[in-house]
Structures are given as structure tokens and as C-alpha cells.
Coordinates of C-alpha atoms in Angstrom, one line a residue:
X1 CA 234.9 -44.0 0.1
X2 CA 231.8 -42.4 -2.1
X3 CA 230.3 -45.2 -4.3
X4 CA 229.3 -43.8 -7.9
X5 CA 226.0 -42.8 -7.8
X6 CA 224.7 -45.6 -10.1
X7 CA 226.1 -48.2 -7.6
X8 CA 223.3 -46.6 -4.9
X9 CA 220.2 -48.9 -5.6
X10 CA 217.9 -46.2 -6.6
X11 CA 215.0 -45.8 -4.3
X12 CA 211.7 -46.5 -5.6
X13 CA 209.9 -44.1 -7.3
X14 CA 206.8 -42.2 -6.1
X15 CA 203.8 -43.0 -6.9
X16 CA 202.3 -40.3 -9.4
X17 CA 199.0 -39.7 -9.8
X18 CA 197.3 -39.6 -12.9
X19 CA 197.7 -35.8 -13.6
X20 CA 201.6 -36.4 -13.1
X21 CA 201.2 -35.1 -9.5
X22 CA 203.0 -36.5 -6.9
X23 CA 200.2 -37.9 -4.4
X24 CA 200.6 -36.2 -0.6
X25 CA 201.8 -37.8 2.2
X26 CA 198.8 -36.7 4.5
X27 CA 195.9 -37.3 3.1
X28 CA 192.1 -38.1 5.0
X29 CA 192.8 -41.5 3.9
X30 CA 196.0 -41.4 6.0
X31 CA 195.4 -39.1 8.7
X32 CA 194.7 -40.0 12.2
X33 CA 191.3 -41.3 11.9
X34 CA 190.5 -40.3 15.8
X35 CA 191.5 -36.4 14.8
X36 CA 188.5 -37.6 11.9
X37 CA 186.0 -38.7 14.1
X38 CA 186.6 -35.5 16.3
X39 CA 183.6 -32.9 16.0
X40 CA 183.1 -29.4 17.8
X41 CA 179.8 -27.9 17.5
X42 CA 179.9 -24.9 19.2
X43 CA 182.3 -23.9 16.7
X44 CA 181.0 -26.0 13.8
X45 CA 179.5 -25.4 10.5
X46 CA 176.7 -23.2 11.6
X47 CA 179.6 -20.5 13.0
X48 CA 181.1 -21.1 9.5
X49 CA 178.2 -20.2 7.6
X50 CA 177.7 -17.1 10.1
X51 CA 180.9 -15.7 9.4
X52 CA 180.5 -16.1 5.9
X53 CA 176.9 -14.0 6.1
X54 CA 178.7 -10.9 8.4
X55 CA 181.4 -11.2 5.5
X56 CA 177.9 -10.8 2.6
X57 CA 176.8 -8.0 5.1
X58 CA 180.0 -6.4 4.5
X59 CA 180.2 -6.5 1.0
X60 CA 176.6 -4.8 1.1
X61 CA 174.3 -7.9 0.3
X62 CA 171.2 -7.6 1.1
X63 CA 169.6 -10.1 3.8
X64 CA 166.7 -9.9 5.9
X65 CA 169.0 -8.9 9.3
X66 CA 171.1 -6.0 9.6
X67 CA 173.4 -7.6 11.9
X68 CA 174.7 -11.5 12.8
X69 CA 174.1 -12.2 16.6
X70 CA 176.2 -14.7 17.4
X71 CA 174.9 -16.8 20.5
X72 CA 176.5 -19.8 19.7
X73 CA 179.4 -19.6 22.2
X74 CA 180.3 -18.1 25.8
X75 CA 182.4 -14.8 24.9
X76 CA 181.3 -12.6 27.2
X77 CA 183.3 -9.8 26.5
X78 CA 182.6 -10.5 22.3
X79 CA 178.9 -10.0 23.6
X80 CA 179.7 -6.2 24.5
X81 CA 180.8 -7.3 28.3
X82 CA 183.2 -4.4 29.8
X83 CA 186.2 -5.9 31.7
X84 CA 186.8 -5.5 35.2
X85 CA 188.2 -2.3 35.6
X86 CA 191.1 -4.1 38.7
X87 CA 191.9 -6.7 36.3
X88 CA 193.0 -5.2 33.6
X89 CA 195.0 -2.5 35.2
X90 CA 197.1 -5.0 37.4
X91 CA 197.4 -6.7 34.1
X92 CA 198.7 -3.7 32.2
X93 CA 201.2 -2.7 34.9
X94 CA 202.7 -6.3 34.9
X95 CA 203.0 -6.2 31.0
X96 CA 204.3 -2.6 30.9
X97 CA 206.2 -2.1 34.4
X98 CA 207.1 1.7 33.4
X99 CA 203.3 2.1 34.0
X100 CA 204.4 1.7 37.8
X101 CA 205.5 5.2 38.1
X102 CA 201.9 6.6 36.7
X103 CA 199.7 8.5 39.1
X104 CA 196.7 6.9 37.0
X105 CA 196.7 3.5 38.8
X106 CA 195.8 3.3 42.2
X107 CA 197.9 2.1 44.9
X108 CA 196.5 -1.4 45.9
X109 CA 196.9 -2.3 41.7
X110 CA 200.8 -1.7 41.7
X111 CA 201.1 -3.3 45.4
X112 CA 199.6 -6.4 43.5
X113 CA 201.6 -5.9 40.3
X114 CA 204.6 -6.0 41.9
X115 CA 204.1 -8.8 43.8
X116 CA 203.7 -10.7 40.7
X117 CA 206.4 -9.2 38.9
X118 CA 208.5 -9.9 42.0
X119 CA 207.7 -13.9 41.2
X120 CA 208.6 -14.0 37.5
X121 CA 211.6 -14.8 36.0
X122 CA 213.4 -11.5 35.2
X123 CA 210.5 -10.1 36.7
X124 CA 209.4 -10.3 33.4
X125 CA 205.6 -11.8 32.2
X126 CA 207.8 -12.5 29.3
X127 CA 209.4 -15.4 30.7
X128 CA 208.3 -18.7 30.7
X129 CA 206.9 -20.0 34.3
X130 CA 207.4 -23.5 35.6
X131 CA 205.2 -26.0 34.2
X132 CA 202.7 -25.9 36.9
X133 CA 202.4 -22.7 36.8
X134 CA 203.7 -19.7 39.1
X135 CA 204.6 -21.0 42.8
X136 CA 202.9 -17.3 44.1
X137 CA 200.0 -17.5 42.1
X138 CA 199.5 -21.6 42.9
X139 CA 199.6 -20.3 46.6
X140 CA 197.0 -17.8 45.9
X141 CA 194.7 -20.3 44.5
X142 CA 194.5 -22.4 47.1
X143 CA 193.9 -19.5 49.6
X144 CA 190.9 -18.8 46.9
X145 CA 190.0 -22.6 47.7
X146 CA 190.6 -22.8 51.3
X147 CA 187.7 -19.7 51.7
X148 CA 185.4 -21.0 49.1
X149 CA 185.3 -24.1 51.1
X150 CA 184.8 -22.5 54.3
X151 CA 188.6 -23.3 55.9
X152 CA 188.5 -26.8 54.3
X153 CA 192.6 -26.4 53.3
X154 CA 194.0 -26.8 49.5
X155 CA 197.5 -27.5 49.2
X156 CA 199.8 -25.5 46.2
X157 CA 201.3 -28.6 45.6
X158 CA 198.3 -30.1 43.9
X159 CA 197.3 -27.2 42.2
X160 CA 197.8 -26.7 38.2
X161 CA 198.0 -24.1 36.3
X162 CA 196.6 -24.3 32.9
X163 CA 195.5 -22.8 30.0
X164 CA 192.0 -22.2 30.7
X165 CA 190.3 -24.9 32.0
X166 CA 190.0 -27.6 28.7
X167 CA 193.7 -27.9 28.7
X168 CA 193.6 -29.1 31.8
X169 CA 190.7 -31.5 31.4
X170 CA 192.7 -32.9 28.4
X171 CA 195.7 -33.6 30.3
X172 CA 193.8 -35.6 33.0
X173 CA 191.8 -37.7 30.3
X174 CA 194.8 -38.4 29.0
X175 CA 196.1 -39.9 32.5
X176 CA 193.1 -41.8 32.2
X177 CA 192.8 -43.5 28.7
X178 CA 194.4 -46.5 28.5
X179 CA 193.6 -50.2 27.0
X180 CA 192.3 -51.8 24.2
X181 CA 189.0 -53.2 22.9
X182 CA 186.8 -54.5 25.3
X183 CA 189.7 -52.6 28.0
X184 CA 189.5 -49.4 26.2
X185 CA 188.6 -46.8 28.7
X186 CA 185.2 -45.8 29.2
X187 CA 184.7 -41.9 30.5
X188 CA 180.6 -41.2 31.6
X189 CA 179.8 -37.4 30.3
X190 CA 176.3 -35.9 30.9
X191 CA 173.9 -35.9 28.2
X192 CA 173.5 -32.5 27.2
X193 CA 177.3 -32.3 27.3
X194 CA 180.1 -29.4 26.6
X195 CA 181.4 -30.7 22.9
X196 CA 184.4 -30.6 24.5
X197 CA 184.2 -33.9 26.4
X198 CA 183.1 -35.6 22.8
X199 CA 186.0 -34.3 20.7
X200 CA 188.8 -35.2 23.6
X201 CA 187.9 -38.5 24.0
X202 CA 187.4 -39.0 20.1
X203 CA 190.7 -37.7 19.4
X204 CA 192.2 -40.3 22.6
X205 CA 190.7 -43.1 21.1
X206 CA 188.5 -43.5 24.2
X207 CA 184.8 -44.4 25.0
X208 CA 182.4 -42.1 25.6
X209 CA 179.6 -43.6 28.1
X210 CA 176.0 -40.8 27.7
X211 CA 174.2 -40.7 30.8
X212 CA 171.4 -38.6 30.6
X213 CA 170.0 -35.2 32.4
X214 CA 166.5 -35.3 33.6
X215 CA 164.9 -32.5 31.6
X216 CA 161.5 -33.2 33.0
X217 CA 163.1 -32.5 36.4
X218 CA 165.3 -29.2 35.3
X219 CA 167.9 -31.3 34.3
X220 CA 168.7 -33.2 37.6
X221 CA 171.1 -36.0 37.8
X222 CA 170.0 -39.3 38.5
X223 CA 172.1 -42.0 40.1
X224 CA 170.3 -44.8 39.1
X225 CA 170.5 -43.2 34.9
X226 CA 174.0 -43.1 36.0
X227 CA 174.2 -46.9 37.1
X228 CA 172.4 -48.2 33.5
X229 CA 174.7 -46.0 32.3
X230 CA 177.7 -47.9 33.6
X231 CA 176.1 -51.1 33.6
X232 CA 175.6 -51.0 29.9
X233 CA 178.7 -49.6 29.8
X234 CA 181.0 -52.7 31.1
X235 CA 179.9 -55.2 28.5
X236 CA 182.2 -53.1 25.7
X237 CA 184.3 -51.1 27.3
X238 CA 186.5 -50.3 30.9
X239 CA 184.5 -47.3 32.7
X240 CA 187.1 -45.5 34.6
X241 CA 186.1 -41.9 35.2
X242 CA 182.6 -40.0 35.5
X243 CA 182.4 -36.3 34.2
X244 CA 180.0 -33.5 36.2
X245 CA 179.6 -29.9 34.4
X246 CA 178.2 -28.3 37.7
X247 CA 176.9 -25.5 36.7
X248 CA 175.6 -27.0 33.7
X249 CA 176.5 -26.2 30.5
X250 CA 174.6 -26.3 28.2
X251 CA 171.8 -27.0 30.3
X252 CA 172.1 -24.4 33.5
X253 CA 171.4 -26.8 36.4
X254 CA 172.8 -26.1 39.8
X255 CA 173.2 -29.5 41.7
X256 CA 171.7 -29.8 45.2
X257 CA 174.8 -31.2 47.9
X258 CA 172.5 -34.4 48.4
X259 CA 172.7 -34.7 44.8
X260 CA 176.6 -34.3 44.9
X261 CA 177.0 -36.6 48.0
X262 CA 175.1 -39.6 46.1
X263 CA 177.3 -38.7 42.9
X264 CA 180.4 -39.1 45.4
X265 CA 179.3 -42.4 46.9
X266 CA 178.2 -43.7 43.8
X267 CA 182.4 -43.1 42.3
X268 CA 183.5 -44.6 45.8
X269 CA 181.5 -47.6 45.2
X270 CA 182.2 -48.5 41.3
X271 CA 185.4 -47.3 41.8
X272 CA 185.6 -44.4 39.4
X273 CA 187.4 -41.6 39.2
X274 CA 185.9 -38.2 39.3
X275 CA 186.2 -34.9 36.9
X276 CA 184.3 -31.9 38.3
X277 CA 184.1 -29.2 35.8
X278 CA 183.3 -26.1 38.2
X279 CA 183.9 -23.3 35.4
X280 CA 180.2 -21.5 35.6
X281 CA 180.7 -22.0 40.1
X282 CA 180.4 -17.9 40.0
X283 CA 177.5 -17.8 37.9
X284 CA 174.3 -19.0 39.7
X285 CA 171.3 -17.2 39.7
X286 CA 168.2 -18.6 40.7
X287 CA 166.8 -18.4 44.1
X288 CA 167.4 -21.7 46.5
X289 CA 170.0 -22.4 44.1
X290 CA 174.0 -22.6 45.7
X291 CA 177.0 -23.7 44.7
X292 CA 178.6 -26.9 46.5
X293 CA 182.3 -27.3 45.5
X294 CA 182.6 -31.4 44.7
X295 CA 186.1 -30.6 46.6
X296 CA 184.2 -29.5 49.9
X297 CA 181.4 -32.2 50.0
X298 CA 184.0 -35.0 49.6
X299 CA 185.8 -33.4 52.1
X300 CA 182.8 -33.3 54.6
X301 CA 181.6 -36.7 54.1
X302 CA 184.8 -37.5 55.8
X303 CA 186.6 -41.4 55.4
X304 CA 186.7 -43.5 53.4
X305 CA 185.4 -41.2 50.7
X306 CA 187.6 -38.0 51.8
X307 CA 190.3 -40.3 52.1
X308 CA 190.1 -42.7 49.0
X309 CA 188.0 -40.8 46.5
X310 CA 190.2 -39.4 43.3
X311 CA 188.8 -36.2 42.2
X312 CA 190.1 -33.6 39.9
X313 CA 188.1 -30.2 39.8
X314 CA 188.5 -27.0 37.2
X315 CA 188.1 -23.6 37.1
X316 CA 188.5 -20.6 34.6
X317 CA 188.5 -17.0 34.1
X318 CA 186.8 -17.5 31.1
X319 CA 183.3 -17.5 32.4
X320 CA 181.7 -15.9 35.9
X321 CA 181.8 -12.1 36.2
X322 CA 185.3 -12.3 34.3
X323 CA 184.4 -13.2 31.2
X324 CA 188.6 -13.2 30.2
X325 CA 188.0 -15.9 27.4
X326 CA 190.7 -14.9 25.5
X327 CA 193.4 -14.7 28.2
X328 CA 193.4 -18.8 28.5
X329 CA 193.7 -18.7 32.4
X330 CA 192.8 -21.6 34.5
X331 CA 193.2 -24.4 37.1
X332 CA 193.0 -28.1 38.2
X333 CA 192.9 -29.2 41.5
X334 CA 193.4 -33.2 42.4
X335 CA 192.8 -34.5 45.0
X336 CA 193.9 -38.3 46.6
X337 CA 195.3 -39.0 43.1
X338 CA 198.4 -41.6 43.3
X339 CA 202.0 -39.8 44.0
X340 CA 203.3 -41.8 41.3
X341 CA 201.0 -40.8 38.5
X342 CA 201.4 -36.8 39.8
X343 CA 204.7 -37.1 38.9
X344 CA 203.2 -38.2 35.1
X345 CA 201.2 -35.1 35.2
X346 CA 203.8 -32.7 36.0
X347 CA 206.3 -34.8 33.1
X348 CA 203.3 -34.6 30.9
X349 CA 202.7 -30.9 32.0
X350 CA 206.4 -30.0 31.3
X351 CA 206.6 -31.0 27.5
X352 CA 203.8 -28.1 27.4
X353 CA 206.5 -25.8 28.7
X354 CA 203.8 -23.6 30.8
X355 CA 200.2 -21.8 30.4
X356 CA 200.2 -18.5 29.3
X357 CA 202.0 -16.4 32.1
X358 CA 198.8 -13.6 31.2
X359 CA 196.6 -15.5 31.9
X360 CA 198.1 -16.8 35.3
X361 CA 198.0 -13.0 36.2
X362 CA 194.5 -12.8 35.8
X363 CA 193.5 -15.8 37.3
X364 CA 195.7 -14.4 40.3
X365 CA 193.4 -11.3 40.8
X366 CA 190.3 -13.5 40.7
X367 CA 191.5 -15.6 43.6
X368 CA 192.6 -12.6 45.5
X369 CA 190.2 -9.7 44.7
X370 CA 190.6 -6.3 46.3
X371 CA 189.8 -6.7 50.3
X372 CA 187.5 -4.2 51.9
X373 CA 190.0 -1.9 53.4
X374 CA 191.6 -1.6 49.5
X375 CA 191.2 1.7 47.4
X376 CA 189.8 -0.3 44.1
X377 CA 187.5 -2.2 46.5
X378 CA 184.3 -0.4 46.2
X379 CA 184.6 0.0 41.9
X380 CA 185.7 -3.8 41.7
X381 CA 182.0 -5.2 44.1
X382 CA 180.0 -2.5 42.1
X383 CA 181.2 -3.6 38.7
X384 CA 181.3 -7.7 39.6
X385 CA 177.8 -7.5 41.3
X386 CA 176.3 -5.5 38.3
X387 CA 177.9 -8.1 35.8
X388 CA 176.1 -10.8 37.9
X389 CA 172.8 -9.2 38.3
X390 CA 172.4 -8.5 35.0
X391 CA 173.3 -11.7 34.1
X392 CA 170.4 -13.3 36.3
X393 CA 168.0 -11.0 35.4
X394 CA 168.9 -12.5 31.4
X395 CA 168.3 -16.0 32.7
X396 CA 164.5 -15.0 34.4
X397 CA 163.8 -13.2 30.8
X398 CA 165.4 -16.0 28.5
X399 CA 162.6 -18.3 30.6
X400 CA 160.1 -16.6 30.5
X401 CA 159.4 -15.7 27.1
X402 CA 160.6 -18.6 25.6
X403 CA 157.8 -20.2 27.5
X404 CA 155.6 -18.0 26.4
X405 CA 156.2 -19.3 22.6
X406 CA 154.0 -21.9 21.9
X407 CA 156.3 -25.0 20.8
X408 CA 159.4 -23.8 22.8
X409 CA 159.6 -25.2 26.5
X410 CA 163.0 -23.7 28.6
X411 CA 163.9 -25.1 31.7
X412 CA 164.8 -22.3 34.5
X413 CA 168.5 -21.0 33.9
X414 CA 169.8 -21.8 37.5
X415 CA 173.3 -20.7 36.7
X416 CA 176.1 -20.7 34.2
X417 CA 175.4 -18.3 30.6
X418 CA 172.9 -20.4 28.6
X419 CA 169.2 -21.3 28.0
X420 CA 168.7 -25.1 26.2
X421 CA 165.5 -24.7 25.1
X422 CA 163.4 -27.5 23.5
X423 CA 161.5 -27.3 19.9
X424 CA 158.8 -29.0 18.9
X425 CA 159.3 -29.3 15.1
X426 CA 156.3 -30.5 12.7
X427 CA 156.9 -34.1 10.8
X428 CA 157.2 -32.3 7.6
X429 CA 160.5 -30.3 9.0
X430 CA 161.7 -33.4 9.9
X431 CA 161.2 -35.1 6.9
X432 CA 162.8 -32.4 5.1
X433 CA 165.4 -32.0 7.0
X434 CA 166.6 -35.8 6.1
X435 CA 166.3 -35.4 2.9
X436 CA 168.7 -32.9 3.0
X437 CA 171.0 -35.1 4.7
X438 CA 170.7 -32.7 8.2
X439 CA 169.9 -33.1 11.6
X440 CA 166.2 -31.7 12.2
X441 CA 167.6 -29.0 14.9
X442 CA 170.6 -28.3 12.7
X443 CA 168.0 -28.2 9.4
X444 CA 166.0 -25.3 12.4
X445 CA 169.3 -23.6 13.1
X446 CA 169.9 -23.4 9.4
X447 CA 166.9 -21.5 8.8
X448 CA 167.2 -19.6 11.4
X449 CA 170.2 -18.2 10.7
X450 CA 169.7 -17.4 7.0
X451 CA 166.5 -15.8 7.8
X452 CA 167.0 -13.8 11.0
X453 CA 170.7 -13.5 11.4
X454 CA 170.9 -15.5 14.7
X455 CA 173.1 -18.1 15.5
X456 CA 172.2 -20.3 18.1
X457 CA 174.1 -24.1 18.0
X458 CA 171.7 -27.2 17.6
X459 CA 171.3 -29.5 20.6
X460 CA 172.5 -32.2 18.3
X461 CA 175.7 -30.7 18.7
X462 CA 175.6 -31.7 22.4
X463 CA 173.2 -34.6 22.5
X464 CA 169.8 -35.1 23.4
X465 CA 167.1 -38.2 24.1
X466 CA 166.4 -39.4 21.0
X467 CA 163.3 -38.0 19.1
X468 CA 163.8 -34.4 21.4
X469 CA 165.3 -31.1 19.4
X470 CA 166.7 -28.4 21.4
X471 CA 169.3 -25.6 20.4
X472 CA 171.6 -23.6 22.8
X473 CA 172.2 -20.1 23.5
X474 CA 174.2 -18.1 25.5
X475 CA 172.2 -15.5 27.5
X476 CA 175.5 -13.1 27.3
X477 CA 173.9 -10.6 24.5
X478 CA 173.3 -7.3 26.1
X479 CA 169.5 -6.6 27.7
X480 CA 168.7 -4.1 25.1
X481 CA 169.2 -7.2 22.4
X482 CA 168.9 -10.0 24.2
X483 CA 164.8 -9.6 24.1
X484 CA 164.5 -8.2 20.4
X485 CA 166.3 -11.9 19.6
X486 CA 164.2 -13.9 22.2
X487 CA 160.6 -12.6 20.5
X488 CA 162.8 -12.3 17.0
X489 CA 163.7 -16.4 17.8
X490 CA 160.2 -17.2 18.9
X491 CA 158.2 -15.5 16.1
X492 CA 160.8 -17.2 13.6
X493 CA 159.8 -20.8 15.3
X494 CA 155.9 -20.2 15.3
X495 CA 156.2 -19.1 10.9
X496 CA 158.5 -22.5 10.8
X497 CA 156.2 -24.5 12.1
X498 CA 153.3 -23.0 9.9
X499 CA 155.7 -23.4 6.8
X500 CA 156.0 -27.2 7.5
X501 CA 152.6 -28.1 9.0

């Protein structure tokens, strides 16, 4: 039966470099060239370069900063934010059960802990959920919904579980993205954007269509930028869906409900479907400013729309008074999508196995806080309103004395956790900057990290009308730092632009 070995033919052999090594099999020549084209600013190579200063600090180099500030990125807690006091006990019953029996909990913490343990496999957080996440805690969020909507009714059965909310927004633009060439899928995303829209539908192979914010009118979304948008759009490519970040991020608009309404019936009419990324919908501060679920309004403007309209809206406990980055704990809710294409979702879902069972905890005590009549009721409102207030009394500060700063104009911070200020930066800056191969903000963000310590992440990252620079920072750092780096920030820009005038 075995052949002699010289009877095999003898396979060919591999090519060998020059230095007698065997070439690799993944290479950037051979990689996925969409993974290639994918880029994330937020955590790009200005983060790099600021790690690699706090590691210089370390090693006792001296710099002109004591410290590296990073407000490149929403971590709240990272920032010196003190978790909810409610959360994290609930949480640390459910991971350590024997914690039950303590006298250091209170009462209305192990009723909750229970309940969850109670809906777990083994009663264990250790076990794996179903792929849409726990039943109980699915049921919970559409309570959450149902209230926030004021009675409008959410139904479990179209609620996901996910981990945080970009896992989520993947899997749906991944429903989405279909065709080829001039059928390739189009997706509209807001110009500023979250990186994250970019680099998803690089890495799908899809199109991204910019439609721009009004930054002369705080950001405010336009429906007829919207229609060149699509209009140019169509000649190359199949728009399908239309992306809202409301709250903005990185810009901090809140959107007015007329504003919402014409978004809804401009969908309806050109037949696209719509992605409302609600993540910031805790955090708005400014005064005349409310949030308007994209769930409810559709809702309310009654049939066809309510009826016909496919919309799928996220949420996190990454962000709002929570801050819970790390616990990767969030939701989608669709609404009127097709009964056939759920069932992809949930396939789709299931190869994932299930989000983080954690983070499904947590995101179950956000939905269903402590009611008044609770014992952790009064510490949970004191510590969640004094998280919020400080947080809007950072946006009115990051305002205001960046406009003080001649050169720097910032929009008002109406909600989410970041300011999106725009530079003016002199000619020679510019010049410089493309000399040295680098975008003009990026060449600003550069300098101003190397020099102060700061790390903020250029608007380039995010995009911007052409010809305007802008960088954004989170306004998470605590009070007594955040305005040492605002003045620090300003004073750098006003010797930059001396330096290069």
C-alpha cells in the first residue's frame, strides 16, 4: 500500500529568499489589503508616541512636563473617575457569591445580585449566556427603553446584547455591506466622525459617503448636505444606510427633535436604513439642550415612517455617569428590520458565542437603578448627579477659555465628553508640516505633545472641511487639571503660532 518515498512527486520547493530564509506566508504584500487601509486615530500614532514619553518619564528623562495627560480618548474612570459605588458592589457579589452572606453590602445590592445570579447558567457569571445576551437582563432593557421613551413599548425580542456598543454597530454594517463596484454599499457617516465608522467600513470593503456638520451653526445637521451627500454618492456607489452619533462625538452637538424628524423622513424617502449611535444620550449638558431617542420620534411620527422605517439604535456603559469602559457592556435595538434577516443577526451573533456576561451585569444596573424607596438610593442619585454636574461644568470651562485664546474657536459642548476645537495654524506650520510628510494638525499635535505632555488627537483623525484644523479632547480630566491643560494648551498654540509666523 505505501509507495516508496521517491515514487511521491516531490512538492515544489519554497521559494528562499536571498539570505536563505524562507519568505513568510503573511506578508503586507499578502495580507488583507482592507485590514491595510483600516486606520484608528484615537488610538493612533500620537497615543504610541505618548506611551513611549510616560515610559522616558520613567526611566528619569528629563522633559519639559512632569506628567503625560492623555486626552486623546473617553476613559473616564483612566481620567481619575470613581465608579458608582451600586454598581460595583452588585457586580462583586455576582462574581464572588460568598460575598452574599456579608453584612457590608446592603440589602437592595444582594436582592439584585441574586436575581441575576438566579438567570445564569449554574448561577455562575462564569458561564457563557445565550448569544443575545441574558433573557432577564434583555427584559430589563427594554423596561429602561419603554421609560426613556415615555411608555412608547420595546420588545426583548429585538434587543442585543453586545460588547459595548462598536460590536454591535459592526455586526449591523456587516448585515448591510453587500455588492460590488458601482453596487458596493455606500454607508453616510458625519463629518467629524467616531474613527470607528472609517475603520469598519474600510476593513468590510464598503463605501464611506462624508456628509458634513455645520460648525458655523454648532455643528447642526443639514438635510439638504445630507442630500449632496447621497446624490454625489449614487454615481459610484449603492447608499444603503445613514449613520447619526447623537450626542456628537467628537463634536458635542445635541440634535433638536425637528432636526431628528427631517433626518427620519429624509431615510423614509431615499430609502435608507438608519444607525443611531445614542452612547453619550446620558451626557448632555447645556441648557435648552434634551435628548430625543431616534426610537421615540419615529415612533411618534406614527405610519408610514413608525411602520416602515428600519432603524437600529446603541447604547453603552462605557460613557454617561458610568464611565465602565473596560467592562465592554452594551446594546442594539432594531426596529422594523426584516424577520428574515433577524434570524442572520442572531446566526451571525452566535458564532460570537456571547458578550461578556460582566459586562451584561453592569449594563443591567444602569437600566434598573436603585428606586426611591431602595436603601443605596440616596448614595447612587448623589454620586450619578455629581458625576454629571461636574461634567457640565467641564464643558462651560473647556468653552470658555479656549475662546478666550486668540486662534482657537470651540463650539459650546452641548453633551457627550469632548471639546473639537478649531486652530488657526500660520502658512509656515503648514508648510512645514508637509515637508515632513504630516498632516498640519497632526504636525500641531506633535509639538504639542513633545513639548507640554498633552495628548490630544488631531481632527484629521476624524475629518474636517478641507483647509480647517481642529484636534479633540475629552473634557474627562479632573477640574483641578482640566484648566492648568486648557491655559497650558492655549499658551502652547499662541508660542506656535509666533514660532511659525
Amino acid at each position: 500500500l505505501c509507495q516508496p518515498l521517491q515514487a511521491l512527486s516531490a512538492p515544489p520547493l519554497p521559494q528562499v529568499a536571498m539570505n536563505g530564509l524562507k519568505e513568510k506566508v503573511l506578508t503586507l504584500d499578502t495580507m488583507n489589503p482592507c485590514v491595510r487601509r483600516v486606520e484608528y486615530a484615537v488610538r493612533g500614532p500620537i497615543v504610541l508616541r505618548a506611551l513611549e514619553l510616560e515610559q522616558e518619564l520613567r526611566q528619569g528623562v528629563k522633559k519639559p512636563f512632569t506628567e503625560v495627560i492623555r486626552a486623546n480618548i473617553g476613559d473616564a474612570q483612566a481620567m481619575g473617575q470613581k465608579p458608582i459605588t451600586f454598581l460595583r458592589q452588585v457586580l462583586a457579589l455576582c462574581v464572588h457569591p460568598d460575598l452574599l452572606n456579608s453584612p457590608d453590602f446592603p440589602e437592595d445590592a444582594k436582592r439584585k445580585a441574586e436575581r441575576i445570579l438566579q438567570a445564569c447558567g449554574g448561577h455562575s457569571l462564569g458561564a457563557y449566556s445565550v448569544s443575545s445576551g441574558i433573557q432577564l437582563i434583555r427584559e430589563d432593557v427594554a423596561s429602561y427603553i419603554e421609560r426613556r421613551d415615555g411608555g412608547i413599548p420595546a420588545d426583548p425580542n429585538n434587543i442585543y446584547l453586545s460588547t459595548g456598543a462598536s460590536d454591535a454597530i459592526l455586526t449591523v454594517l456587516k448585515l448591510l455591506v453587500a455588492g460590488e463596484g458601482p453596487t458596493r454599499t455606500g454607508v453616510l457617516i458625519p463629518i467629524p466622525q467616531y474613527p470607528l465608522y472609517s475603520a469598519a467600513l474600510a476593513e468590510l470593503n464598503a463605501v464611506q459617503v462624508d456628509y458634513y456638520l455645520d460648525e458655523e451653526r454648532a455643528w447642526a445637521l443639514d438635510v439638504a448636505e445630507l442630500r449632496r451627500a447621497l446624490c454625489q454618492a449614487r454615481d459610484h456607489c449603492c447608499p444603503r444606510a445613514l449613520c447619526i452619533i447623537n450626542p456628537g462625538n467628537p463634536t458635542g452637538q445635541v440634535q433638536a427633535r425637528e432636526c431628528i424628524e427631517a433626518v427620519i423622513r429624509f431615510a423614509f424617502e431615499e430609502r435608507l436604513f438608519l444607525m443611531a449611535d445614542e452612547v453619550y444620550q446620558d451626557n448632555v449638558y447645556a441648557e435648552g439642550s434634551q435628548f430625543h431617542s431616534f426610537k421615540k420620534v419615529l415612533t411618534e411620527m406614527g405610519p408610514p415612517y413608525a411602520t416602515q422605517q428600519e432603524l437600529a439604535s446603541f447604547h453603552s456603559v462605557s460613557k454617561g455617569y458610568m464611565g465602565e469602559c473596560g467592562f465592554r457592556g452594551g446594546y442594539v435595538e432594531v426596529v422594523n428590520l426584516d424577520a428574515a434577516v433577524q434570524q442572520q443577526m442572531q446566526k451571525l451573533l452566535s458564532v460570537r458565542l456571547c458578550p461578556p456576561v460582566p459586562g451584561q451585569v453592569l449594563l443591567s444596573m444602569v437600566v434598573s437603578p436603585p428606586a426611591p424607596s431602595d436603601p443605596s438610593f440616596a448614595q447612587f442619585q448623589a454620586e450619578r448627579q455629581a458625576v454629571l454636574a461636574e461634567l457640565a461644568a467641564k464643558a462651560k470651562l473647556t468653552e470658555q477659555v479656549f475662546n478666550e485664546a486668540p486662534g482657537i474657536r470651540c463650539n459650546p459642548v452641548q453633551g457627550a465628553m469632548y471639546s473639537f476645537p478649531r486652530v488657526q495654524l500660520p502658512p509656515r506650520a503648514v508648510q512645514r508640516a508637509q515637508e515632513l510628510g504630516l498632516a498640519p494638525d497632526m504636525f500641531f499635535c506633535m509639538r504639542l505633545l513633545e513639548e507640554t505632555g498633552i495628548c490630544v488627537v488631531p481632527g484629521s483623525g476624524f475629518g474636517q472641511r478641507e483647509g480647517t484644523y481642529h484636534f479633540r479632547m475629552t473634557i474627562l480630566p479632573p477640574m483641578e487639571k482640566l484648566r492648568p491643560l486648557l491655559e497650558k494648551l492655549s499658551q502652547f498654540h499662541a508660542k506656535f503660532t509666533r514660532e511659525y509666523s
